[in-house]
Coordinates of C-alpha atoms in Angstrom, one line a residue:
M5 CA 47.9 132.6 120.2
S6 CA 45.9 133.0 117.0
E7 CA 47.5 132.0 113.7
V8 CA 48.2 134.8 111.2
V9 CA 46.5 134.0 107.9
Y10 CA 48.0 135.6 104.8
M11 CA 45.7 136.5 101.9
F12 CA 46.8 135.2 98.5
R13 CA 45.8 137.4 95.5
S14 CA 45.5 136.2 92.0
G15 CA 44.0 137.3 88.7
F16 CA 44.2 138.0 85.0
I17 CA 45.4 141.3 83.7
A18 CA 44.8 142.4 80.1
L19 CA 47.3 144.8 78.5
I20 CA 45.5 146.9 75.8
G21 CA 46.4 149.8 73.7
R22 CA 47.2 151.0 70.2
P23 CA 49.6 148.9 68.2
N24 CA 53.3 149.4 69.0
V25 CA 52.6 151.1 72.4
G26 CA 54.8 148.6 74.2
K27 CA 52.4 146.0 75.6
S28 CA 54.7 143.0 74.9
T29 CA 57.8 144.8 76.2
L30 CA 56.0 145.6 79.5
M31 CA 54.7 142.1 79.9
N32 CA 58.2 140.6 79.3
A33 CA 59.6 143.1 81.8
F34 CA 57.2 141.9 84.5
V35 CA 57.7 138.2 83.8
G36 CA 61.4 138.5 83.4
E37 CA 61.5 136.4 80.3
K38 CA 60.8 136.9 76.6
M39 CA 57.3 135.5 76.3
A40 CA 56.0 137.8 73.6
I41 CA 57.9 139.0 70.5
I42 CA 58.9 142.6 70.2
S43 CA 59.1 144.7 67.0
D44 CA 59.0 148.3 66.0
K45 CA 56.3 147.3 63.5
P46 CA 52.7 147.7 64.7
Q47 CA 50.3 144.8 65.2
T48 CA 53.1 142.4 66.1
T49 CA 51.1 140.4 68.6
R50 CA 48.5 138.0 67.0
N51 CA 47.8 135.5 69.7
Q52 CA 46.7 136.2 73.2
I53 CA 50.0 135.5 75.0
R54 CA 49.9 134.8 78.7
G55 CA 52.9 135.7 81.0
I56 CA 52.7 134.4 84.6
L57 CA 54.3 136.2 87.5
T58 CA 54.2 134.3 90.8
A59 CA 55.3 135.5 94.3
D60 CA 54.7 134.3 97.8
D61 CA 51.4 136.2 98.2
Y62 CA 50.1 136.7 94.6
Q63 CA 50.0 135.3 91.1
A64 CA 49.5 137.8 88.2
V65 CA 48.6 136.4 84.8
F66 CA 49.3 139.0 82.1
L67 CA 47.4 138.8 78.8
D68 CA 49.2 140.5 76.0
T69 CA 46.4 141.1 73.5
P70 CA 46.6 142.1 69.8
G71 CA 46.6 145.8 69.4
I72 CA 43.2 147.4 68.9
H73 CA 43.2 149.0 65.5
K74 CA 41.1 149.6 62.4
P75 CA 41.4 146.2 60.6
Q76 CA 42.4 145.9 57.0
H77 CA 41.6 142.2 56.5
K78 CA 39.7 139.3 58.1
L79 CA 42.6 138.3 60.3
G80 CA 42.8 141.9 61.6
E81 CA 39.1 141.9 62.3
K82 CA 39.4 138.7 64.3
M83 CA 42.4 140.0 66.2
V84 CA 40.5 143.1 67.3
Q85 CA 37.5 140.9 68.3
V86 CA 39.8 138.9 70.6
A87 CA 41.3 142.0 72.2
V88 CA 37.9 143.6 72.9
R89 CA 36.3 140.4 74.2
T90 CA 39.2 140.0 76.6
L91 CA 38.1 143.2 78.4
Q92 CA 35.1 141.4 79.8
E93 CA 37.0 138.3 81.0
V94 CA 39.8 139.7 83.2
D95 CA 40.2 141.1 86.7
L96 CA 42.1 144.2 85.7
I97 CA 42.9 146.2 82.5
L98 CA 46.2 148.1 81.9
F99 CA 45.4 150.7 79.2
L100 CA 48.7 151.7 77.7
V101 CA 49.1 155.0 75.9
D102 CA 52.2 156.3 74.2
A103 CA 53.8 159.1 76.1
A104 CA 56.2 159.8 73.3
A105 CA 53.7 159.9 70.5
G106 CA 51.0 161.7 72.5
P107 CA 47.2 161.3 72.3
G108 CA 45.8 159.7 69.2
A109 CA 42.5 158.8 67.6
G110 CA 43.2 155.1 68.3
D111 CA 43.2 155.8 72.0
D112 CA 39.8 157.5 71.8
Y113 CA 38.4 154.4 70.0
I114 CA 39.7 152.2 72.8
I115 CA 38.1 154.4 75.5
R116 CA 34.8 154.0 73.7
Q117 CA 35.2 150.3 73.9
L118 CA 35.8 150.6 77.7
S119 CA 32.4 152.4 78.2
D120 CA 30.6 149.0 78.4
V121 CA 33.2 147.4 80.7
E122 CA 33.0 147.1 84.4
T123 CA 36.5 145.8 84.9
P124 CA 38.8 148.3 86.7
V125 CA 41.3 150.1 84.4
I126 CA 44.8 151.5 85.2
L127 CA 46.0 154.1 82.8
V128 CA 49.7 153.7 81.9
A129 CA 51.7 156.2 79.9
N130 CA 54.5 154.1 78.6
K131 CA 57.8 155.3 77.0
A132 CA 58.2 157.9 79.8
D133 CA 62.0 157.6 79.3
E134 CA 61.7 158.7 75.7
A135 CA 59.1 161.4 76.3
G136 CA 60.3 162.8 79.6
M137 CA 58.2 162.7 82.8
E138 CA 56.6 166.1 82.2
A139 CA 55.3 165.1 78.8
A140 CA 54.2 161.7 80.1
Q141 CA 52.2 163.4 82.9
S142 CA 50.7 165.8 80.4
V143 CA 49.4 162.7 78.4
L144 CA 47.9 161.3 81.6
E145 CA 46.2 164.5 82.3
H146 CA 44.7 164.6 78.8
Y147 CA 43.0 161.2 79.4
R148 CA 42.1 161.4 83.1
P149 CA 38.8 163.2 82.5
L150 CA 37.7 160.8 79.7
Y151 CA 37.2 157.7 81.9
P152 CA 37.0 156.8 85.6
F153 CA 40.5 155.2 85.8
K154 CA 41.4 153.4 89.0
A155 CA 44.9 154.9 88.8
A156 CA 47.3 156.5 86.4
L157 CA 51.0 156.3 86.2
P158 CA 53.9 157.1 83.8
V159 CA 56.3 154.2 83.2
S160 CA 59.0 152.9 81.0
A161 CA 58.9 149.2 80.0
I162 CA 62.5 149.7 78.7
T163 CA 64.3 151.4 81.6
G164 CA 62.0 150.3 84.4
I165 CA 60.7 153.7 85.5
N166 CA 57.9 153.2 87.9
Q167 CA 57.5 149.5 87.1
E168 CA 57.7 148.6 90.8
Q169 CA 55.0 151.1 91.6
L170 CA 52.8 149.8 88.8
L171 CA 53.2 146.3 90.0
S172 CA 52.1 147.3 93.5
L173 CA 49.0 148.9 92.1
I174 CA 48.3 145.7 90.1
V175 CA 48.7 143.4 93.0
D176 CA 46.5 145.6 95.3
S177 CA 43.8 145.5 92.6
L178 CA 43.7 141.7 92.3
P179 CA 41.0 139.8 94.2
E180 CA 41.7 137.0 96.7
G181 CA 42.1 133.8 94.7
P182 CA 43.9 130.6 94.1
Q183 CA 47.3 130.0 92.4
Y184 CA 46.2 129.0 88.9
Y185 CA 49.6 127.8 87.6
P186 CA 52.7 126.2 89.2
E187 CA 55.0 128.7 90.7
D188 CA 57.8 127.9 88.2
M189 CA 55.6 128.3 85.2
I190 CA 56.0 131.6 83.3
T191 CA 53.7 131.0 80.3
D192 CA 51.0 128.6 79.3
Q193 CA 52.1 128.8 75.6
P194 CA 53.5 125.6 74.0
E195 CA 57.2 125.8 73.1
R196 CA 56.4 125.3 69.4
L197 CA 54.3 128.5 69.4
I198 CA 57.0 130.5 71.1
V199 CA 59.6 129.1 68.7
A200 CA 57.5 130.1 65.7
E201 CA 57.0 133.6 67.2
L202 CA 60.8 134.0 67.7
V203 CA 61.4 133.2 64.0
R204 CA 58.6 135.6 63.0
E205 CA 60.1 138.3 65.2
K206 CA 63.4 138.1 63.4
V207 CA 61.7 138.4 60.0
L208 CA 59.8 141.5 61.2
Q209 CA 63.0 143.1 62.4
L210 CA 65.1 142.4 59.3
T211 CA 62.6 143.1 56.5
R212 CA 61.1 146.2 55.0
D213 CA 57.7 147.7 55.8
E214 CA 55.7 145.9 53.1
I215 CA 56.6 142.5 54.5
P216 CA 55.6 142.2 58.2
H217 CA 51.9 141.5 58.3
A218 CA 52.1 139.1 55.4
I219 CA 54.4 136.8 57.5
A220 CA 53.4 133.6 59.2
V221 CA 55.6 130.8 60.6
E222 CA 54.7 127.2 60.9
I223 CA 56.8 124.7 62.8
I224 CA 56.9 121.5 60.8
S225 CA 59.1 119.4 63.1
M226 CA 60.7 119.9 66.5
K227 CA 62.4 116.9 68.1
N228 CA 65.5 115.9 70.0
R229 CA 68.2 114.3 67.9
A230 CA 68.9 110.8 69.0
G231 CA 72.1 110.4 71.0
R232 CA 72.9 114.1 71.1
D233 CA 72.0 117.2 73.2
L234 CA 70.5 118.9 70.2
V235 CA 67.0 119.9 69.0
D236 CA 66.3 119.8 65.3
I237 CA 63.7 122.3 64.2
Q238 CA 62.2 122.7 60.7
A239 CA 59.9 125.6 59.9
N240 CA 58.1 127.2 57.0
I241 CA 58.0 131.0 56.7
Y242 CA 54.9 131.9 54.7
V243 CA 54.4 135.1 52.7
E244 CA 51.5 136.2 50.4
R245 CA 53.3 137.1 47.2
D246 CA 56.3 135.8 45.2
S247 CA 58.0 139.2 45.4
Q248 CA 57.9 139.0 49.2
K249 CA 59.5 135.6 49.1
G250 CA 62.5 137.1 47.3
I251 CA 62.8 139.8 50.0
V252 CA 62.7 137.4 52.9
I253 CA 65.3 135.1 51.3
G254 CA 67.5 138.0 50.3
K255 CA 70.4 138.2 47.9
R256 CA 72.1 134.8 47.8
G257 CA 70.0 133.8 50.8
A258 CA 71.7 136.3 53.1
L259 CA 68.6 137.7 54.8
L260 CA 67.2 134.2 55.5
K261 CA 70.5 133.1 56.9
E262 CA 70.6 136.1 59.3
V263 CA 67.0 135.3 60.4
G264 CA 68.0 131.8 61.2
K265 CA 71.2 132.9 63.0
Q266 CA 69.3 135.4 65.3
A267 CA 66.3 133.2 65.9
R268 CA 68.5 130.2 66.8
A269 CA 70.2 132.2 69.5
D270 CA 66.9 133.1 71.1
I271 CA 65.5 129.6 70.7
E272 CA 68.6 128.1 72.4
A273 CA 68.2 130.5 75.3
L274 CA 64.5 129.5 75.6
L275 CA 65.1 125.7 75.4
G276 CA 68.5 125.7 77.1
T277 CA 70.0 123.4 74.5
P278 CA 71.8 123.7 71.1
V279 CA 69.5 123.9 68.1
F280 CA 69.7 123.0 64.5
L281 CA 67.3 125.3 62.7
E282 CA 66.2 124.8 59.1
L283 CA 63.9 127.5 57.4
W284 CA 62.1 127.5 54.1
V285 CA 60.1 130.4 52.6
K286 CA 56.8 129.6 50.9
V287 CA 54.0 131.5 49.3
K288 CA 50.4 131.1 50.4
K289 CA 48.4 133.8 48.6
D290 CA 46.1 136.1 50.6
W291 CA 46.3 133.8 53.6
R292 CA 45.2 136.6 56.0
N293 CA 41.7 136.5 54.4
K294 CA 41.4 132.7 54.7
E295 CA 40.2 131.7 58.1
G296 CA 41.1 128.0 57.6
T297 CA 44.8 128.9 57.4
W298 CA 45.0 130.7 60.7
Q299 CA 44.9 127.6 62.9
N300 CA 47.6 126.0 60.8
F301 CA 49.8 128.8 61.8
G302 CA 49.1 128.5 65.5
L303 CA 46.8 131.5 65.7
D304 CA 44.3 130.8 68.5
L305 CA 41.6 133.4 67.7
E306 CA 38.5 131.6 68.8

């Protein structure tokens, strides 16, 4: 009697799309954990975050790339370069469009970037829960003639609409390959980077529109306290102007206190242990146009 051999599929999947289309939310939904920060502010993702989903017969490695957009500073230029370069280096591309907002010029720009790419592309109309299925299908029909997509599907990263169907399409599109990461590993990002990102997320969520892109977080110290089940974390929050420092701190320190409270809850869930979190706000003028500062803030944009 012959032995049945099961094929194991594996590969890297890039999530691309305009800023704020829901790439991080979708990746987190697939992986089942909070690997990438989420905000209603565009261009939230700066690093290329990898979320790993492993099953008995496949391993899907999701790459949440910085949103492709018209850059306004050197950091923005580098972020877009990373996102575009990723298209050549993966096994599959998920191109997310916003079903609620409808077609936009940014989507057309991304499609032009795809013209030189041989990687298969699945078109995903996200936010189908918000737009309604009819509107989501209309958005898909708008883009179908513009590129030879492998498949097209309306989904909701928030409510789970069609996520199982999309995952089946993804797995079927992956080549036969090895298991790149241990089965219990859900990201290859160091804990310090994720902790910094969780702090930055809370600042993004709690501050006004003029603040978000000027924010960077640097973990100064992260260590277990001797003799206690407690992790001490010290971090600097950097802004570009003195006026921004005042906003992040808030009246009598209220906003910074709330940032710390919310970030600590997420960090404790991540680490599985109590956390003592100390935050300071500092000014580093025009840091987004100074390449030497990016690495200091954990931005892997090479």
